[in-house]
mmCIF file of C-alpha atoms in Angstrom:
data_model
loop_
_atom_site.group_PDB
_atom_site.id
_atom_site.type_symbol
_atom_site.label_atom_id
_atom_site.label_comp_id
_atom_site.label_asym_id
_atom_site.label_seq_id
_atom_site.Cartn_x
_atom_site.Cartn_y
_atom_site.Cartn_z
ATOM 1 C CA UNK A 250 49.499 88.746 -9.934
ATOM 2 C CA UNK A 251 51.958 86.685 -7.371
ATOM 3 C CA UNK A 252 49.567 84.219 -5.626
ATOM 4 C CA UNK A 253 49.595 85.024 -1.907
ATOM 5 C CA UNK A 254 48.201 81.901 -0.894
ATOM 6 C CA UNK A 255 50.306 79.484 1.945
ATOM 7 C CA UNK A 256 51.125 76.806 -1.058
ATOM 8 C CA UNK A 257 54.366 78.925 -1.533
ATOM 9 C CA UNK A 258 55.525 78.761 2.174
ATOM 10 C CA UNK A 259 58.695 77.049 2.355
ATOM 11 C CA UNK A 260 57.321 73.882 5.078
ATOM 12 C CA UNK A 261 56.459 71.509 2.290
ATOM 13 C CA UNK A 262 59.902 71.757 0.239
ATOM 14 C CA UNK A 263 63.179 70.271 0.616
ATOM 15 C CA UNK A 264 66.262 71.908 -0.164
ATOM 16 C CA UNK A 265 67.338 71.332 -3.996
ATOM 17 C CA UNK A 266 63.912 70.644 -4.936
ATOM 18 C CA UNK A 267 62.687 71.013 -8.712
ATOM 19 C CA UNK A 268 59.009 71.862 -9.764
ATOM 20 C CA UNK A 269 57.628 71.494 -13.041
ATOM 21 C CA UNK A 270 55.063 74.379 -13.152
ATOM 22 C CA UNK A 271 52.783 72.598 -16.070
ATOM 23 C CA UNK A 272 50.343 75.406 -16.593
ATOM 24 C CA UNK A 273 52.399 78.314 -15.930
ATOM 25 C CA UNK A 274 50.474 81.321 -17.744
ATOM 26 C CA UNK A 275 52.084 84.552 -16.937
ATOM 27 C CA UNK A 276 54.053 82.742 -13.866
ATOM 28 C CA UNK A 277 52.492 83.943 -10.992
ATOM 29 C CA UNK A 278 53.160 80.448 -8.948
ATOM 30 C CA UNK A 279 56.569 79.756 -10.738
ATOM 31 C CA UNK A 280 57.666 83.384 -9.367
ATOM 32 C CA UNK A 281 56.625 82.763 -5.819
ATOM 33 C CA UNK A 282 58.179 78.919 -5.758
ATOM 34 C CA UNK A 283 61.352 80.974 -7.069
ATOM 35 C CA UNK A 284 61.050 82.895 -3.961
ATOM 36 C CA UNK A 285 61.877 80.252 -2.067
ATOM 37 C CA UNK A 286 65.632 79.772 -1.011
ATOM 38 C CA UNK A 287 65.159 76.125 -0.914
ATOM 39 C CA UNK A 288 63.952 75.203 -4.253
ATOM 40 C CA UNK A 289 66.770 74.996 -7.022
ATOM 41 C CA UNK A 290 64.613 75.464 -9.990
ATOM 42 C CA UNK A 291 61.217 76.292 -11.429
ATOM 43 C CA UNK A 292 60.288 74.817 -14.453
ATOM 44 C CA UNK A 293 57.900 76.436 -16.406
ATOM 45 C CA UNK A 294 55.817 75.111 -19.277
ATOM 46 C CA UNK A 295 53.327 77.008 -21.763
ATOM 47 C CA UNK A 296 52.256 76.400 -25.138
ATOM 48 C CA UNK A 297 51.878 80.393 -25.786
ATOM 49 C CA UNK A 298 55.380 81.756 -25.953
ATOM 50 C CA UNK A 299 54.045 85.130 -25.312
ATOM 51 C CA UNK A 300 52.844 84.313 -21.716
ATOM 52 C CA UNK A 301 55.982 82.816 -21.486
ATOM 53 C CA UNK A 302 58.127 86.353 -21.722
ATOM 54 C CA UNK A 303 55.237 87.506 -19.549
ATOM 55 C CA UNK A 304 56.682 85.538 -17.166
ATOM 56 C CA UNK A 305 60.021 86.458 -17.678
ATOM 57 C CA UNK A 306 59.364 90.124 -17.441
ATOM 58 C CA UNK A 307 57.492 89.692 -14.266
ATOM 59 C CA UNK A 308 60.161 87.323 -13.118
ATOM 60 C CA UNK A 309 62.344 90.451 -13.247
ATOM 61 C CA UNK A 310 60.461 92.536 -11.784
ATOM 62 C CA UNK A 311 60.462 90.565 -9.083
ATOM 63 C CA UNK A 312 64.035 90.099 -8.743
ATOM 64 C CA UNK A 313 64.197 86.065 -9.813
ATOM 65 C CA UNK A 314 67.503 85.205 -11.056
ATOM 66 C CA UNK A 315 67.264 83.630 -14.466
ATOM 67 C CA UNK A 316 68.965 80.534 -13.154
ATOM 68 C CA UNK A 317 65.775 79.713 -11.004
ATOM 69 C CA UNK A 318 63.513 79.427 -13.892
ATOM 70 C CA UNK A 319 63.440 77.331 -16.943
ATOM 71 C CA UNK A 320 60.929 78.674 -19.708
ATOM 72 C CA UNK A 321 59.644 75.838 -22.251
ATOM 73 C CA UNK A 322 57.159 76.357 -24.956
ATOM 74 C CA UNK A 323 55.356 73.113 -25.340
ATOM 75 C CA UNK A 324 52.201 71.528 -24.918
ATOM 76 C CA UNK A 325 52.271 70.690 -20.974
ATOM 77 C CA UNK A 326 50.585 67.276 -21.347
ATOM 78 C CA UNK A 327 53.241 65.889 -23.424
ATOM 79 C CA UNK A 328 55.962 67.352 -20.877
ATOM 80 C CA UNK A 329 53.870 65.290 -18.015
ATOM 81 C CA UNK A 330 52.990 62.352 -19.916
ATOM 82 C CA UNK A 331 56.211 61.913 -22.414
ATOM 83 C CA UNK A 332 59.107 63.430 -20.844
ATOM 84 C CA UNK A 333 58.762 62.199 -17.057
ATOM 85 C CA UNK A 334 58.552 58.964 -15.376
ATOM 86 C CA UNK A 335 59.181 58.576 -11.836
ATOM 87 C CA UNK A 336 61.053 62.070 -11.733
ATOM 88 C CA UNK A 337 63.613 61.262 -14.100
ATOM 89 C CA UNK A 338 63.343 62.427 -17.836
ATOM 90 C CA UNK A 339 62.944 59.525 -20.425
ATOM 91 C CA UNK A 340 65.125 60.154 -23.363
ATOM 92 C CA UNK A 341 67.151 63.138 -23.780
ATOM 93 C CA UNK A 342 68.125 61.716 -27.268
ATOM 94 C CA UNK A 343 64.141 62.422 -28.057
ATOM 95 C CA UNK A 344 64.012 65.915 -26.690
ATOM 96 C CA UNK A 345 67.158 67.108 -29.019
ATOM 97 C CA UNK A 346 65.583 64.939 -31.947
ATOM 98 C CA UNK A 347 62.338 67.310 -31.311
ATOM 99 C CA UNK A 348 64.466 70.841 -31.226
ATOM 100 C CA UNK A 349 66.104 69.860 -34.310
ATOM 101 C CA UNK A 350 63.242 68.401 -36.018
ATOM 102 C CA UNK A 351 60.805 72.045 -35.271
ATOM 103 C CA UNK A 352 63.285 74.196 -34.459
ATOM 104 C CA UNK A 353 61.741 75.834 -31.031
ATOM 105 C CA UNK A 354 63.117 78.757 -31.631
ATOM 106 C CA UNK A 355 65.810 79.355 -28.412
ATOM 107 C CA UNK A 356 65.886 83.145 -27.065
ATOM 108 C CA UNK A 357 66.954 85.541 -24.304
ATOM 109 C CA UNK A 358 64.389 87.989 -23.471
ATOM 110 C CA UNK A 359 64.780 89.872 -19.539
ATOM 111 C CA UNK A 360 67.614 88.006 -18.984
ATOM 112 C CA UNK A 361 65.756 85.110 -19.244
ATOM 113 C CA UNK A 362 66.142 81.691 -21.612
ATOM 114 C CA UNK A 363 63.095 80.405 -23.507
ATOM 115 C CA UNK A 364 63.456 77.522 -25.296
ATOM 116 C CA UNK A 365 61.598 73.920 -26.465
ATOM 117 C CA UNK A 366 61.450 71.034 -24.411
ATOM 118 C CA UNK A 367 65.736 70.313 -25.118
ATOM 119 C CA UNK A 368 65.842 72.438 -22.205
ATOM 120 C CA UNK A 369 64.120 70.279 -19.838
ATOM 121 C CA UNK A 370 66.237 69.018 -16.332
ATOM 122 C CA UNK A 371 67.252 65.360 -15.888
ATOM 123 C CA UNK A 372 64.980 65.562 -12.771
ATOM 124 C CA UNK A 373 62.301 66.850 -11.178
ATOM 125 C CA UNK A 374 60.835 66.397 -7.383
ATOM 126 C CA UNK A 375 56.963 67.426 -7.715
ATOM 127 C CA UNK A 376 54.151 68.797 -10.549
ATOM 128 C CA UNK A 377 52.034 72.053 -9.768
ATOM 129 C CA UNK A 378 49.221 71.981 -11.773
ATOM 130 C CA UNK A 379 47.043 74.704 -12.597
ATOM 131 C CA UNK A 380 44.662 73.505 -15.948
ATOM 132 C CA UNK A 381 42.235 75.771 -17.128
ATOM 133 C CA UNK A 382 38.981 74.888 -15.206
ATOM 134 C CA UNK A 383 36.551 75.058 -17.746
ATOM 135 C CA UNK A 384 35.633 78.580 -18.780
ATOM 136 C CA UNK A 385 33.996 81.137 -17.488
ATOM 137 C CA UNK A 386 30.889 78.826 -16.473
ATOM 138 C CA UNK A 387 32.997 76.605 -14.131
ATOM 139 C CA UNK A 388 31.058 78.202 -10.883
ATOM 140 C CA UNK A 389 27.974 77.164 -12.414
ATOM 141 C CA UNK A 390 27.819 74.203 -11.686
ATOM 142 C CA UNK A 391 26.851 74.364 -7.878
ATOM 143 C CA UNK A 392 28.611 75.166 -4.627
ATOM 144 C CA UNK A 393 29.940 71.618 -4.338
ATOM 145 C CA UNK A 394 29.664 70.343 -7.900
ATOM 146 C CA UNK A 395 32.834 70.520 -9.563
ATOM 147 C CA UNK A 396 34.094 67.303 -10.684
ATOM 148 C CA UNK A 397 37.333 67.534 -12.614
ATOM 149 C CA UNK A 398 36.369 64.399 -14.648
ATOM 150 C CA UNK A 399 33.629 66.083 -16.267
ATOM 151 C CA UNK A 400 34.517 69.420 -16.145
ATOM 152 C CA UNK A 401 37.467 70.016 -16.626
ATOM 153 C CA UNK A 402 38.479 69.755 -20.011
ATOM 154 C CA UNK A 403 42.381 70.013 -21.781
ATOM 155 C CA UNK A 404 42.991 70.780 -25.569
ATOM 156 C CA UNK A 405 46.197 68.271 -26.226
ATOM 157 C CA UNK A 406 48.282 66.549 -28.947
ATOM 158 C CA UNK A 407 48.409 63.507 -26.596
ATOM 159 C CA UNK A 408 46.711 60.687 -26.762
ATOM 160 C CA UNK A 409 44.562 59.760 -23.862
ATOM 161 C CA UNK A 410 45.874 56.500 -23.365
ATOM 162 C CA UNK A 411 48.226 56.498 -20.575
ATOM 163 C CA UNK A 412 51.580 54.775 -20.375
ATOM 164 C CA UNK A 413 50.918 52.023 -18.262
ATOM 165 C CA UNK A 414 54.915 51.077 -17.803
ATOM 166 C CA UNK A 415 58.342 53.455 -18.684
ATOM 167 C CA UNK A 416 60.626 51.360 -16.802
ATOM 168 C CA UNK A 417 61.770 49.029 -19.171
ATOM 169 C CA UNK A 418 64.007 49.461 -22.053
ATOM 170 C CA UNK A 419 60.803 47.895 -24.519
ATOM 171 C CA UNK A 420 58.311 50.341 -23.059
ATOM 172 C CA UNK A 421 60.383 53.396 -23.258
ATOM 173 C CA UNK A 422 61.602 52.783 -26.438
ATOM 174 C CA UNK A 423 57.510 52.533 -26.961
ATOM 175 C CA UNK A 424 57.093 55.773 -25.204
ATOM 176 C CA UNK A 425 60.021 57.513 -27.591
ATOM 177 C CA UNK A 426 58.019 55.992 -30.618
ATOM 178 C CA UNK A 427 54.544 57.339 -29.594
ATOM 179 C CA UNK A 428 55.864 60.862 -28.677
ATOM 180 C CA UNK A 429 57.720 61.161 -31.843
ATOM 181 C CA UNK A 430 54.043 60.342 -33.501
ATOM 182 C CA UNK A 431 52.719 63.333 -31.561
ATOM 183 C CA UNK A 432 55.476 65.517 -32.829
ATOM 184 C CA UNK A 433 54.742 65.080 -36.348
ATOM 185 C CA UNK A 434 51.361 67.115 -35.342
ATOM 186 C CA UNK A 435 53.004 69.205 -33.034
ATOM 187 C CA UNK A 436 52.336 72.212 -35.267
ATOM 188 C CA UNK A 437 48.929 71.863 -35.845
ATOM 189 C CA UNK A 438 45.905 72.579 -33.377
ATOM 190 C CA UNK A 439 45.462 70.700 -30.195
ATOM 191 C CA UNK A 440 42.970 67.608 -31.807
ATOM 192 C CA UNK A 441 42.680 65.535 -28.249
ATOM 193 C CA UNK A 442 41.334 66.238 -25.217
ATOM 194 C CA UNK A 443 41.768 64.939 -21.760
ATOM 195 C CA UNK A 444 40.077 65.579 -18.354
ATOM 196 C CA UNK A 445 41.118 66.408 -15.166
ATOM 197 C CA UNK A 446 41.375 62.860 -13.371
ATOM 198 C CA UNK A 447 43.561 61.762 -16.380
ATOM 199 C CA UNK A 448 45.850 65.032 -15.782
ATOM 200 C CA UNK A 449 46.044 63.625 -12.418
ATOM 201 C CA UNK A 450 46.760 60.118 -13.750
ATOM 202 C CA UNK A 451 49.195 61.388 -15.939
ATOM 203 C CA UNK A 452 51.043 63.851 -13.445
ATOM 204 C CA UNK A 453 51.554 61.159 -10.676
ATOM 205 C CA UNK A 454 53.430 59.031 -12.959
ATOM 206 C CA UNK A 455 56.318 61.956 -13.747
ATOM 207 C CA UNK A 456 57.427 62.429 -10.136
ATOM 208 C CA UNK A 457 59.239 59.532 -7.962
ATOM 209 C CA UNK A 458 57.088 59.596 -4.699
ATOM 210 C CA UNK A 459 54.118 60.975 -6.858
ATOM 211 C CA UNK A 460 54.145 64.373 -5.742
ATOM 212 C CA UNK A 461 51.500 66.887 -7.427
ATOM 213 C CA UNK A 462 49.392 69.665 -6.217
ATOM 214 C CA UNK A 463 46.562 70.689 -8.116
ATOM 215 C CA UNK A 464 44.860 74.370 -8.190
ATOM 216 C CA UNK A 465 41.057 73.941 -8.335
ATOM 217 C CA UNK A 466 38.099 76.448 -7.857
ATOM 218 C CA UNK A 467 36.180 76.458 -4.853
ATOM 219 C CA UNK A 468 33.326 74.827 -5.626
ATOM 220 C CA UNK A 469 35.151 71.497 -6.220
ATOM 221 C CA UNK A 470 33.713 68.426 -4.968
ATOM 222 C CA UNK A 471 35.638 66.810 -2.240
ATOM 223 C CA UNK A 472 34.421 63.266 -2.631
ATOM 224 C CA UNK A 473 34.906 63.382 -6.359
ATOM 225 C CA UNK A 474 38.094 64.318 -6.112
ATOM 226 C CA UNK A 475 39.358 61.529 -3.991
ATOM 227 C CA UNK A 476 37.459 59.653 -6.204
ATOM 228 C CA UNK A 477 39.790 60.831 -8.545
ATOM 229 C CA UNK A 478 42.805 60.588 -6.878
ATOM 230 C CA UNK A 479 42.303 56.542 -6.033
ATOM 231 C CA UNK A 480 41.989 55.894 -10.112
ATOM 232 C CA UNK A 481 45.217 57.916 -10.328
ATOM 233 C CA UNK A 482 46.448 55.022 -8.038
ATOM 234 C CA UNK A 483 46.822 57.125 -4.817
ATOM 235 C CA UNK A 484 46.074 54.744 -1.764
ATOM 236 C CA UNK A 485 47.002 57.378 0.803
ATOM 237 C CA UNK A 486 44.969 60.416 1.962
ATOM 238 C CA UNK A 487 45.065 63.861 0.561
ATOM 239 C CA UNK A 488 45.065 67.064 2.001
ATOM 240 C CA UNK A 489 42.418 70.076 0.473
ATOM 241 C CA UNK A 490 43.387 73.504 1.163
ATOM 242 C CA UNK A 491 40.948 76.246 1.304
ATOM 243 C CA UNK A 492 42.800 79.337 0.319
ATOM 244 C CA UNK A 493 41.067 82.780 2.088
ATOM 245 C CA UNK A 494 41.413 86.178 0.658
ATOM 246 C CA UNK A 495 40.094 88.934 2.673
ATOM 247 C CA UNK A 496 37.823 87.086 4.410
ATOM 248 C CA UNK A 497 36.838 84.884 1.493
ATOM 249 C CA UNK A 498 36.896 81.645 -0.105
ATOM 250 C CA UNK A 499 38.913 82.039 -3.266
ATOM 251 C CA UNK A 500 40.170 78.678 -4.196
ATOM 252 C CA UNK A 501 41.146 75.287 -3.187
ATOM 253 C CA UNK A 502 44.690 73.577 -3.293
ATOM 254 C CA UNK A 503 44.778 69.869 -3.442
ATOM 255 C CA UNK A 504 48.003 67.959 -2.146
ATOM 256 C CA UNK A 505 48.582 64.314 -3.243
ATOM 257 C CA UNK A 506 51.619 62.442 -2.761
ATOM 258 C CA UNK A 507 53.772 60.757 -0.242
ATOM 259 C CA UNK A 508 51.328 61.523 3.161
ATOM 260 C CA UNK A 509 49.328 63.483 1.184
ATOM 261 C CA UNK A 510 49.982 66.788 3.540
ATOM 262 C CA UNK A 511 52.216 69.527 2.584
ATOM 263 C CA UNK A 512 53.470 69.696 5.977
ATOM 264 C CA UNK A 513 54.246 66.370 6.233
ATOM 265 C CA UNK A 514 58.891 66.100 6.498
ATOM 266 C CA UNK A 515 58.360 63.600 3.421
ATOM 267 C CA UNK A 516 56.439 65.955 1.315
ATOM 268 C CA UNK A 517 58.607 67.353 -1.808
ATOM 269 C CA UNK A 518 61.722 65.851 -0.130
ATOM 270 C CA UNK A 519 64.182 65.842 -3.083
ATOM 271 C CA UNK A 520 66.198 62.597 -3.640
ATOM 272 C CA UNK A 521 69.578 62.251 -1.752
ATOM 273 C CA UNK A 522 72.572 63.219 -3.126
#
């Protein structure tokens, strides 16, 4: 299904923009960012390559050219947390290291690339995230009670330990260390978990003006979740989104970054050329 909601209207992008889709399941949101003439590129991360040719094939369908998306198979957390800092990836050296290493295997299927992590852009401008809420009992919890600190949970390989610095040559080269750590276990089961404020944490870090929106149900807690968003070091205000269908209140959409309003000119602005 192709979200209908407004987070897809074209106000809060700038032309060339790149968004790293972390949770992209069968690509509903990737597809209708790729609908927009002004963003360059959708990339799209899973850890199930089968919903990942389930977004290709709808991608198709809907007419995307394969040169707006960019399908990885990995675990999203370590794209966030290991690949990104301040929009620009950290070592390419790393991500080549890790193809060779597990051989992600690289295929066409609709037309479309799917690949590991190697295939990640130099840059990117913003972070949609879309986590799995909890399960099935996420609603009950209360109208108002969601608090993504406590429930939501994400099955991981990272550690949930943030990097506190990437933009010296010591810490990076720390960074490259630790994620080649996670790698070794990078076939096994997910054996962390983090929760939703430190997917926050984590996300803000990876884009330059730290640019995220976040896809939450609609019983989230408002005041939690700026509670949230001021550990994840945001000092400006946010902007929640009720989304209506039909009538109804189907989700929310939380925007954080520079202004923290999607139609604020600065929102999503992609750097200058």
């Amino acid at each position: 299904m192709i979200r209908p909601g407004d987070i897809s209207a074209p106000d809060p992008f700038q032309r060339g923009c790149i968004i790293l889709d972390a949770f992209c399941g069968c690509g509903g949101n990737a597809i209708s960012f790729a609908n927009i003439d002004v963003v360059s590129a959708v990339v799209c991360v899973d850890n199930d390559r089968s919903k990942l040719k389930m977004t290709a094939q709808n991608a198709s369908i809907y007419g995307i050219s394969p040169e707006k998306l960019i399908l990885i198979e990995s675990d999203a957390c370590f794209v966030i947390d290991k690949c990104y800092s301040n929009g620009s990836l950290i070592s390419r050296k790393m991500l080549v290291a890790k193809a060779k290493q597990f051989e992600v295997p690289c295929e066409s299927f609709e037309g479309y690339k799917i690949g590991g992590v190697e295939l990640l852009p130099e840059c990117i401008d913003a972070i949609f995230l879309s986590p799995p809420w909890g399960g099935m009992d996420y609603h009950k919890v209360g109208k108002r009670g969601y608090d993504i600190a406590t429930c939501m949970q994400i099955d991981t390989n990272v550690d949930n330990e943030l990097n506190e610095d990437t933009a010296n040559t010591e810490s990076t080269q720390a960074c490259i260390t630790d994620a080649k750590n996670i790698l070794e276990d990078s076939k096994s089961s997910p054996c962390n978990k983090i929760n939703g404020e430190q997917l926050l944490a984590m996300a803000s870090k990876g884009t330059k003006d730290r640019k995220v929106v976040l896809f939450l149900p609609r019983n989230t807690d408002g005041v939690a979740l700026g509670r949230s968003a001021v550990k994840a070091g945001y000092n400006t205000s946010i902007e929640l989104e009720q989304n209506v269908l039909n009538g109804k209140l189907k989700t929310l959409t939380a925007y954080f970054g520079k202004g923290g309003n999607k139609n604020d000119s600065s929102m999503f602005r992609s750097p200058t050329k």
